[in-house]
PDB file of C-alpha atoms in Angstrom:
ATOM      1  CA  MET W  29       4.867  -2.407  -2.243  1.00 61.00           C
ATOM      2  CA  SER W  30       6.087  -2.188   1.448  1.00 55.00           C
ATOM      3  CA  VAL W  31       5.290  -0.381   4.530  1.00 52.00           C
ATOM      4  CA  THR W  32       7.732   1.831   6.562  1.00 50.00           C
ATOM      5  CA  PRO W  33       6.513   2.969   9.754  1.00 45.00           C
ATOM      6  CA  GLY W  34       7.144   6.285  11.279  1.00 46.00           C
ATOM      7  CA  PRO W  35       8.711   6.706  14.580  1.00 42.00           C
ATOM      8  CA  GLY W  36       7.117   4.623  17.270  1.00 39.00           C
ATOM      9  CA  THR W  37       5.412   2.159  14.932  1.00 36.00           C
ATOM     10  CA  THR W  38       6.136  -1.024  13.184  1.00 35.00           C
ATOM     11  CA  ALA W  39       4.734  -2.912  10.196  1.00 38.00           C
ATOM     12  CA  PRO W  40       3.241  -6.580  10.150  1.00 32.00           C
ATOM     13  CA  THR W  41       5.122  -9.424   8.742  1.00 29.00           C
ATOM     14  CA  THR W  42       5.712 -10.217   5.113  1.00 29.00           C
ATOM     15  CA  ALA W  43       3.093 -11.130   2.497  1.00 29.00           C
ATOM     16  CA  SER W  44       2.546 -11.027  -1.245  1.00 29.00           C
ATOM     17  CA  THR W  45      -0.049 -10.750  -3.727  1.00 28.00           C
ATOM     18  CA  THR W  46       0.704 -11.438  -7.343  1.00 28.00           C
ATOM     19  CA  ALA W  47       4.027 -12.223  -9.178  1.00 25.00           C
ATOM     20  CA  SER W  48       4.591  -8.394  -9.916  1.00 31.00           C
ATOM     21  CA  THR W  49       3.348  -7.121  -6.643  1.00 34.00           C
ATOM     22  CA  THR W  50       4.932  -7.900  -3.393  1.00 34.00           C
ATOM     23  CA  ALA W  51       3.616  -6.371  -0.006  1.00 36.00           C
ATOM     24  CA  SER W  52       6.328  -6.669   2.839  1.00 34.00           C
ATOM     25  CA  THR W  53       7.385  -4.748   5.834  1.00 36.00           C
ATOM     26  CA  THR W  54      10.579  -4.448   8.036  1.00 32.00           C
ATOM     27  CA  PRO W  55       9.831  -3.778  11.591  1.00 29.00           C
ATOM     28  CA  ALA W  56      11.433  -0.901  13.221  1.00 30.00           C
ATOM     29  CA  ALA W  57      13.506  -1.410  16.433  1.00 27.00           C
ATOM     30  CA  GLY W  58      11.205  -0.687  19.539  1.00 28.00           C
ATOM     31  CA  SER W  59       7.943  -0.095  17.688  1.00 27.00           C
ATOM     32  CA  ALA W  60       4.481  -1.110  17.851  1.00 28.00           C
ATOM     33  CA  GLY W  61       2.680  -1.605  14.255  1.00 29.00           C
ATOM     34  CA  PRO W  62       1.102   0.597  11.479  1.00 31.00           C
ATOM     35  CA  SER W  63      -2.265   0.509  13.050  1.00 32.00           C
ATOM     36  CA  ALA W  64      -0.367   2.465  15.749  1.00 31.00           C
ATOM     37  CA  GLY W  65       0.687   4.857  13.040  1.00 39.00           C
ATOM     38  CA  PRO W  66      -1.450   7.881  12.077  1.00 43.00           C
ATOM     39  CA  ARG W  67      -4.497   7.131  13.683  1.00 46.00           C
ATOM     40  CA  ASP W  68      -3.118   6.501  17.305  1.00 52.00           C
ATOM     41  CA  GLY W  69      -0.695   9.241  17.476  1.00 54.00           C
ATOM     42  CA  GLY W  70       2.291   7.473  15.911  1.00 66.00           C
ATOM     43  CA  GLY W  71       4.319   8.869  13.278  1.00 74.00           C
ATOM     44  CA  PRO W  72       3.513   8.921   9.646  1.00 83.00           C
ATOM     45  CA  VAL W  73       3.370   5.838   7.548  1.00 91.00           C
ATOM     46  CA  SER W  74       5.163   5.669   4.225  1.00 94.00           C
ATOM     47  CA  PHE W  75       4.778   2.869   1.303  1.00 96.00           C
ATOM     48  CA  LYS W  76       7.503   1.733  -0.778  1.00 96.00           C
ATOM     49  CA  ALA W  77       6.485   1.178  -4.257  1.00 96.00           C
ATOM     50  CA  ALA W  78       7.882   0.859  -7.807  1.00 97.00           C
ATOM     51  CA  CYS W  79       6.276   1.665 -10.946  1.00 98.00           C
ATOM     52  CA  PRO W  80       6.185  -0.857 -13.775  1.00 97.00           C
ATOM     53  CA  ASP W  81       6.527   1.521 -16.572  1.00 98.00           C
ATOM     54  CA  CYS W  82       9.791   3.276 -15.908  1.00 98.00           C
ATOM     55  CA  LYS W  83      11.003   0.748 -12.914  1.00 97.00           C
ATOM     56  CA  ALA W  84      11.519   3.703 -10.627  1.00 98.00           C
ATOM     57  CA  ARG W  85      11.406   2.716  -6.737  1.00 98.00           C
ATOM     58  CA  PHE W  86      10.396   5.338  -4.487  1.00 97.00           C
ATOM     59  CA  GLU W  87       8.098   5.869  -1.040  1.00 97.00           C
ATOM     60  CA  LEU W  88       4.603   7.383  -1.041  1.00 97.00           C
ATOM     61  CA  THR W  89       2.515   8.841   1.685  1.00 97.00           C
ATOM     62  CA  ALA W  90      -0.770   7.599   2.397  1.00 97.00           C
ATOM     63  CA  ASP W  91      -2.483  10.686   0.795  1.00 96.00           C
ATOM     64  CA  ALA W  92      -0.594   9.572  -2.501  1.00 97.00           C
ATOM     65  CA  LEU W  93      -2.259   6.147  -2.608  1.00 98.00           C
ATOM     66  CA  ARG W  94      -6.056   5.035  -3.199  1.00 97.00           C
ATOM     67  CA  LEU W  95      -7.592   1.710  -2.471  1.00 98.00           C
ATOM     68  CA  ALA W  96     -10.812   0.515  -4.074  1.00 97.00           C
ATOM     69  CA  ILE W  97     -12.471  -2.643  -2.714  1.00 96.00           C
ATOM     70  CA  GLY W  98     -15.096  -3.954  -5.061  1.00 95.00           C
ATOM     71  CA  ALA W  99     -17.162  -7.172  -5.253  1.00 92.00           C
ATOM     72  CA  SER W 100     -14.614  -9.102  -7.351  1.00 91.00           C
ATOM     73  CA  ARG W 101     -10.834  -9.411  -7.623  1.00 88.00           C
ATOM     74  CA  ARG W 102     -10.875  -7.597 -10.838  1.00 89.00           C
ATOM     75  CA  THR W 103     -12.451  -4.513  -8.844  1.00 94.00           C
ATOM     76  CA  THR W 104     -10.188  -4.639  -5.787  1.00 96.00           C
ATOM     77  CA  PHE W 105      -6.985  -2.645  -6.350  1.00 97.00           C
ATOM     78  CA  TYR W 106      -4.631   0.291  -5.394  1.00 97.00           C
ATOM     79  CA  SER W 107      -3.508   3.273  -7.404  1.00 97.00           C
ATOM     80  CA  PHE W 108      -0.934   5.787  -7.604  1.00 98.00           C
ATOM     81  CA  THR W 109       0.825   8.158  -9.803  1.00 98.00           C
ATOM     82  CA  CYS W 110       4.517   7.506 -10.449  1.00 98.00           C
ATOM     83  CA  PRO W 111       6.324  10.584  -9.196  1.00 98.00           C
ATOM     84  CA  ALA W 112       9.307   9.689 -11.660  1.00 98.00           C
ATOM     85  CA  CYS W 113       7.233   9.511 -14.788  1.00 98.00           C
ATOM     86  CA  GLY W 114       3.855  10.309 -14.233  1.00 98.00           C
ATOM     87  CA  ALA W 115       2.270   7.047 -15.056  1.00 98.00           C
ATOM     88  CA  ALA W 116      -0.948   6.062 -13.633  1.00 98.00           C
ATOM     89  CA  VAL W 117      -0.359   2.773 -11.834  1.00 98.00           C
ATOM     90  CA  ARG W 118      -3.004   0.422 -10.947  1.00 97.00           C
ATOM     91  CA  LYS W 119      -2.217  -3.073  -9.186  1.00 96.00           C
ATOM     92  CA  HIS W 120      -4.162  -5.941  -7.888  1.00 96.00           C
ATOM     93  CA  ALA W 121      -5.123  -5.798  -3.916  1.00 96.00           C
ATOM     94  CA  GLY W 122      -5.179  -9.013  -2.226  1.00 95.00           C
ATOM     95  CA  GLU W 123      -6.326  -9.379   1.620  1.00 94.00           C
ATOM     96  CA  ARG W 124      -2.835  -8.609   2.994  1.00 96.00           C
ATOM     97  CA  ILE W 125      -2.372  -5.389   0.972  1.00 96.00           C
ATOM     98  CA  ILE W 126      -5.840  -4.071   2.000  1.00 96.00           C
ATOM     99  CA  GLU W 127      -4.637  -4.726   5.439  1.00 96.00           C
ATOM    100  CA  LEU W 128      -1.397  -2.910   5.074  1.00 96.00           C
ATOM    101  CA  LEU W 129      -2.910   0.014   3.137  1.00 97.00           C
ATOM    102  CA  THR W 130      -5.994   0.452   5.479  1.00 95.00           C
ATOM    103  CA  GLY W 131      -3.644   0.133   8.806  1.00 95.00           C
ATOM    104  CA  GLY W 132      -1.609   2.751   7.234  1.00 95.00           C
ATOM    105  CA  GLY W 133      -4.631   5.380   6.705  1.00 95.00           C
ATOM    106  CA  VAL W 134      -4.822   4.943   2.702  1.00 97.00           C
ATOM    107  CA  SER W 135      -8.162   6.496   1.610  1.00 95.00           C
ATOM    108  CA  THR W 136     -10.688   3.965   0.557  1.00 96.00           C
ATOM    109  CA  LEU W 137     -13.266   3.755  -1.390  1.00 95.00           C
ATOM    110  CA  ARG W 138     -15.869   0.374  -1.273  1.00 93.00           C
ATOM    111  CA  SER W 139     -18.136  -0.446  -3.972  1.00 85.00           C
ATOM    112  CA  VAL W 140     -20.591  -3.189  -4.288  1.00 69.00           C
TER     113      VAL W 140
END
C-alpha cells in the first residue's frame, strides 16, 4: 500500500510491513507531507492498494479504509473492501503503516 498525496502535499519515505504488504510513498514536486493533507488544508490523500484475491490494483480514499490498533500484532490491522471483486481484505499494520494511515486521515479504532 502506498500513499499518494493530494495537491500541495507529499508523502514520507518508503517502508514495508510484511512480505505481502508494502507501504511506500512517492513525493510530489513542491510538496510538504501527508500530515499536511486533509487536516492542514492540503488536498485529499489517496492510498494505493492491491487485492490479494483478484490481484486488482487501485486507489482508495481514507474513508474506504479502517485501521484497528490492538494490544498485539494479531489485533493491529487495516482493512478495506476490494472495489473490483468485493472481497473483504484485512492486512497486518506495522508501525510505519499506522503512521501513514493515521497521517492520511484514516478512521482508527483503538482497543485494549
